[in-house]
Coordinates of C-alpha atoms in Angstrom, one line a residue:
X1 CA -86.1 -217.5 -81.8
X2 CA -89.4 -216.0 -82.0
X3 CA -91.2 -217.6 -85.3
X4 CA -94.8 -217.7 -83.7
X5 CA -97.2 -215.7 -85.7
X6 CA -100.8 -215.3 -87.6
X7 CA -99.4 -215.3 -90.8
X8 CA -100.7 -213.9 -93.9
X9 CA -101.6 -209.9 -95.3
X10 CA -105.1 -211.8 -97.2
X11 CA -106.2 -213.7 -93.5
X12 CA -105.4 -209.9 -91.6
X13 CA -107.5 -208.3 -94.0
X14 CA -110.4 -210.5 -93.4
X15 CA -109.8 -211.0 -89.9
X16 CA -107.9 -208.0 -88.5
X17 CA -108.8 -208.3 -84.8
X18 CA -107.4 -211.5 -84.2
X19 CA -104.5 -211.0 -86.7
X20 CA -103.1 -208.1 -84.8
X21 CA -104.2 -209.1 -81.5
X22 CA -102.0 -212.4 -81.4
X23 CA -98.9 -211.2 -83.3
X24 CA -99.1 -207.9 -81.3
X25 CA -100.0 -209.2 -77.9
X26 CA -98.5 -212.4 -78.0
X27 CA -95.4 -210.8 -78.2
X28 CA -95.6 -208.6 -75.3
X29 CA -96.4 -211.7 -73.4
X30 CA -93.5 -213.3 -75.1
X31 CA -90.9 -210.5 -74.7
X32 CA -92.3 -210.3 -71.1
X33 CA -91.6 -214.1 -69.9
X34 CA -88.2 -213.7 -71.4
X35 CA -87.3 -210.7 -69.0
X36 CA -89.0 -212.7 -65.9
X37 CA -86.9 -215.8 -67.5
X38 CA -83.5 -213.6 -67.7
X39 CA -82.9 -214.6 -71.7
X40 CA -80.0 -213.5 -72.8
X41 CA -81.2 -212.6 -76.3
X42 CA -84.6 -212.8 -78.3
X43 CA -84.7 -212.9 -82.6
X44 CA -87.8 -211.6 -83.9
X45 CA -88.8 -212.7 -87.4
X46 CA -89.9 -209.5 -88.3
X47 CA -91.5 -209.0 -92.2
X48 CA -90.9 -206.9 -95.5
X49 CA -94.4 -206.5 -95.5
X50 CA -93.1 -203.3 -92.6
X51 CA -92.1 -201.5 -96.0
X52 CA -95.1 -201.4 -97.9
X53 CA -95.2 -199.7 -101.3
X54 CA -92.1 -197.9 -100.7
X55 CA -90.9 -197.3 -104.6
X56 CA -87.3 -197.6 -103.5
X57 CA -85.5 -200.0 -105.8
X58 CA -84.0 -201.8 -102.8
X59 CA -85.4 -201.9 -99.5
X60 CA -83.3 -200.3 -96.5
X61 CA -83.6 -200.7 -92.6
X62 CA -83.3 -197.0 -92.3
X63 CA -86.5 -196.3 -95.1
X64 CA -89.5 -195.0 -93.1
X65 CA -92.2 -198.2 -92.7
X66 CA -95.5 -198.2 -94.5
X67 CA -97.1 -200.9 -93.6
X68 CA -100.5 -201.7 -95.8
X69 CA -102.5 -204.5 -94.3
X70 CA -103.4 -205.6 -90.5
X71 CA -100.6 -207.9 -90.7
X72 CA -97.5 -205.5 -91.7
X73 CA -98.7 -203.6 -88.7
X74 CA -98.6 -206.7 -86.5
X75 CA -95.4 -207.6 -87.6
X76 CA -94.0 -204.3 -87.2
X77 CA -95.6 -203.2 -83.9
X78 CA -93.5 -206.2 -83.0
X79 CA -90.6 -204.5 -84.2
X80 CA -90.7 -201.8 -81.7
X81 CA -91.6 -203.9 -79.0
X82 CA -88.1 -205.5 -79.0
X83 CA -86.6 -202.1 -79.6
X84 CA -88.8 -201.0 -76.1
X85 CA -87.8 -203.9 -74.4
X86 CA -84.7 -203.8 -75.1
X87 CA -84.6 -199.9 -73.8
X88 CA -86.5 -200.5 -71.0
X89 CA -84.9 -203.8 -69.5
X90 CA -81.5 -204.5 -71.1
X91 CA -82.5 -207.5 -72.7
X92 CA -80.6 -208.2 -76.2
X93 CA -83.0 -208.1 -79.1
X94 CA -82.8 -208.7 -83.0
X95 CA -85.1 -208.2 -85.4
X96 CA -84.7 -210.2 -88.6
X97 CA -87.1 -208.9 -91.6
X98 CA -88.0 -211.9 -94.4
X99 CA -88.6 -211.8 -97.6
X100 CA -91.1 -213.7 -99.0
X101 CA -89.4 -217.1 -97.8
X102 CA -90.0 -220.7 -99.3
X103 CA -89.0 -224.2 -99.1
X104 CA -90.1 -227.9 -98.7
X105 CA -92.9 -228.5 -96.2
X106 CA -94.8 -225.3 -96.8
X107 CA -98.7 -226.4 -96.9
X108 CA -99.7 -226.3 -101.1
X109 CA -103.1 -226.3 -100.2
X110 CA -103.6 -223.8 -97.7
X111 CA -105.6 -221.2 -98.7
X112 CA -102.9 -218.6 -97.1
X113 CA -99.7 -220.5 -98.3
X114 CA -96.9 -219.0 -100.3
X115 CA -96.8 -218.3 -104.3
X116 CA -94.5 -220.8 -105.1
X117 CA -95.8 -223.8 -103.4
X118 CA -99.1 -222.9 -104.7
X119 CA -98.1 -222.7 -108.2
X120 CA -95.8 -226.1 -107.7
X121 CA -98.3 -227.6 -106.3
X122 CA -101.1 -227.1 -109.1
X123 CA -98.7 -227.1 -112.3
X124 CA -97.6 -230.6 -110.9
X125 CA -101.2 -231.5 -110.6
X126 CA -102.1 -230.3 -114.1
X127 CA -104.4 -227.5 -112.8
X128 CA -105.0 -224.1 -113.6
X129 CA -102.3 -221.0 -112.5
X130 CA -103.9 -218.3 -112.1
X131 CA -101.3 -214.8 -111.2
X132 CA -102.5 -211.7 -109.1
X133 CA -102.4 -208.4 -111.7
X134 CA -100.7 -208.5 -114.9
X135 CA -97.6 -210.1 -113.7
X136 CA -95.1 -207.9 -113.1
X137 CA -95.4 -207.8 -109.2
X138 CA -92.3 -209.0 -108.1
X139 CA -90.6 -210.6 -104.8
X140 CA -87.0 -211.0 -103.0
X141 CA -88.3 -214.8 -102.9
X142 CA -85.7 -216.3 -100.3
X143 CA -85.2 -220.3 -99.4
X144 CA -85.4 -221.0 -96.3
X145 CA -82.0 -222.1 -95.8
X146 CA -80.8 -218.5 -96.2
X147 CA -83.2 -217.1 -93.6
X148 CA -81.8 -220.1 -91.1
X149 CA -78.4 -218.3 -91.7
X150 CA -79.5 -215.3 -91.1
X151 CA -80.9 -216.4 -88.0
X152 CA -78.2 -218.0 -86.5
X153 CA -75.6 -215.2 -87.4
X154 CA -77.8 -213.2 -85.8
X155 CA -78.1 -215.2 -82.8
X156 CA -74.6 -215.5 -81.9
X157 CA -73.1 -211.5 -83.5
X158 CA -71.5 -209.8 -80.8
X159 CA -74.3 -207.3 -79.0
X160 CA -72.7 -204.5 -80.2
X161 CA -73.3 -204.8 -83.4
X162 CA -77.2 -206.1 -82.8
X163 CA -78.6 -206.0 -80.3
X164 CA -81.9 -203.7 -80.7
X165 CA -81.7 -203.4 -84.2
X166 CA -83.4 -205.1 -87.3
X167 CA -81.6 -206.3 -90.2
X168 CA -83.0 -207.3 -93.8
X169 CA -82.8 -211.4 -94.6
X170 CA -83.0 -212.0 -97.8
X171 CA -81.6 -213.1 -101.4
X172 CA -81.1 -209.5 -102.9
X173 CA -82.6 -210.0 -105.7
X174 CA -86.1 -209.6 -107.2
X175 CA -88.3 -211.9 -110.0
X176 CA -91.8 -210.9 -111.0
X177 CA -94.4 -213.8 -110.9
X178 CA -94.5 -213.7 -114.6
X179 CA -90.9 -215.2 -114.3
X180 CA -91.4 -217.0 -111.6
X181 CA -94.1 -219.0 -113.7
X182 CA -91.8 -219.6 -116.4
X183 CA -88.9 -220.9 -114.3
X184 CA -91.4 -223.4 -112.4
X185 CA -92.2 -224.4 -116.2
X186 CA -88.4 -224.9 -117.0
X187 CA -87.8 -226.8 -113.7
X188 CA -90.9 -229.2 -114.4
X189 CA -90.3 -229.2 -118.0
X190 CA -93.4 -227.9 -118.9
X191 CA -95.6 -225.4 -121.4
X192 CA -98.7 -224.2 -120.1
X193 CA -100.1 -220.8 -120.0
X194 CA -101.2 -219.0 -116.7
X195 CA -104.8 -216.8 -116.3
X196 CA -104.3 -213.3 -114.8
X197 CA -106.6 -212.2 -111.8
X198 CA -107.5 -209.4 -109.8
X199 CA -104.8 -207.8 -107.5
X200 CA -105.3 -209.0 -104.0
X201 CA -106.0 -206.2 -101.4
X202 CA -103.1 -205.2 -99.1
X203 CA -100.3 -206.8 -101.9
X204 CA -97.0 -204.6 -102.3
X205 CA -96.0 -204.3 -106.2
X206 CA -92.1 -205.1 -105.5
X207 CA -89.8 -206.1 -103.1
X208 CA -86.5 -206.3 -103.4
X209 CA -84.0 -206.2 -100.3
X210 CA -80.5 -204.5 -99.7
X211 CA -78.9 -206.8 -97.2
X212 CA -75.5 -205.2 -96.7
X213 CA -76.2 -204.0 -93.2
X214 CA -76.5 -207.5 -92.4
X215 CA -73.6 -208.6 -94.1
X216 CA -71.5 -205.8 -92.2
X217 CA -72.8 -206.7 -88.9
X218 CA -72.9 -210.4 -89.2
X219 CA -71.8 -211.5 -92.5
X220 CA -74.6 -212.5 -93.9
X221 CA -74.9 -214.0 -97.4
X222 CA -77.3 -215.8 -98.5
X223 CA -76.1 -219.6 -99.1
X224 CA -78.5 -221.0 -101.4
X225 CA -79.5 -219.0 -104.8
X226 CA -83.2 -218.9 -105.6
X227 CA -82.4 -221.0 -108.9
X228 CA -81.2 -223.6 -106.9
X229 CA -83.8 -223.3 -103.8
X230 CA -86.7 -223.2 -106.6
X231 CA -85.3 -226.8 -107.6
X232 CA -85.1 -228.6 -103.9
X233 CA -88.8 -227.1 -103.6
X234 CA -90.6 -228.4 -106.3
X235 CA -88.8 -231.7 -105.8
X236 CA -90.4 -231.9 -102.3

């Protein structure tokens, strides 16, 4: 399971070099040592970022990529590495793409971490939420427990079925940050009013996933709804 990366589209943007040097490189060397090492199989976590403003309503492996930051283009260069490895030396590869994932034990106050353990983090602490654009921007936000799913399906499907491919992992559904503030508010029981910010550069406006090649390949669902993952998070 390859989960090592430089994450984050604001980090790439500032430093693009090393962004796309490690996630690019790193997985050559990677795919490499498991050739050399004669693994059967490599998983990729691969990114929905690879889709980029795409106005689709739901995203589809077969959509053409369009990636907008440093990072997208890490993640899906890495993509067709496993798909050229996989050509070139017969090794079993799967690419599974997330969608903006979250759970306990992401870092609150990294300046990189994820929306919701940000906004958890300061409405807990009685600080100030501030939300990127007007809030309508919306995410296929997906607990972690559903991409853990779709990992291990993925691990063990029969090659046919996988092997050189990339499937979508996610919750099939979509929330705008507007909504996602007011259900962090209901889950704490509280009424406060976010500040709206600039956009960040490199952000997609929507995401939303279509997992059914997954679920014919695999049979993938996710097993945790975001109501219910949104609830274990902020309790962490």
């Amino acid at each position: 399971f390859h989960q090592a990366a430089i994450p984050s589209v604001p980090r790439s943007i500032q430093e693009p070099v090393s962004s796309v040097t490690n996630n690019v490189i790193g997985t050559t060397i990677l795919l490499n040592a498991a050739v050399q090492a004669g693994v059967h199989r490599v998983v990729y976590a691969a990114s929905s970022s690879a889709y980029g403003n795409n106005q689709a309503v739901k995203k589809t492996e077969s959509l053409l990529p369009a990636p907008l930051s440093p990072y997208a283009v890490g993640k899906l260069t890495g993509e067709y590495l496993l798909q050229a490895f996989h050509h070139c030396y017969g090794i079993e590869t799967v690419g599974t793409r997330y969608f903006n994932v979250f759970g306990e034990r992401q870092d609150p106050t990294s300046h990189y971490s994820g929306v919701i353990a940000k906004f958890s983090k300061q409405l807990i602490s009685d600080e100030q939420v501030t939300i990127n654009g007007d809030g309508t921007i919306s995410r296929d936000f997906t607990y972690v427990q559903n991409v853990v799913e779709g990992n291990m399906l993925a691990a063990r499907a029969e090659s046919s079925r996988v092997s050189g491919q990339i499937f979508n992992v996610a919750c099939g559904g979509s929330i705008s940050l507007s909504q996602l503030f007011t259900e962090l508010c209901l889950v704490l029981d509280l009424e406060v009013t976010p500040i709206y910010g600039p956009l960040r550069m490199g952000d997609i406006s929507h995401s939303c996933a279509d997992v059914e090649k997954a679920t014919k390949a695999f049979g993938y669902q996710p097993v945790v709804s975001f109501r219910d993952g949104l609830e274990k998070t902020v309790e962490w």
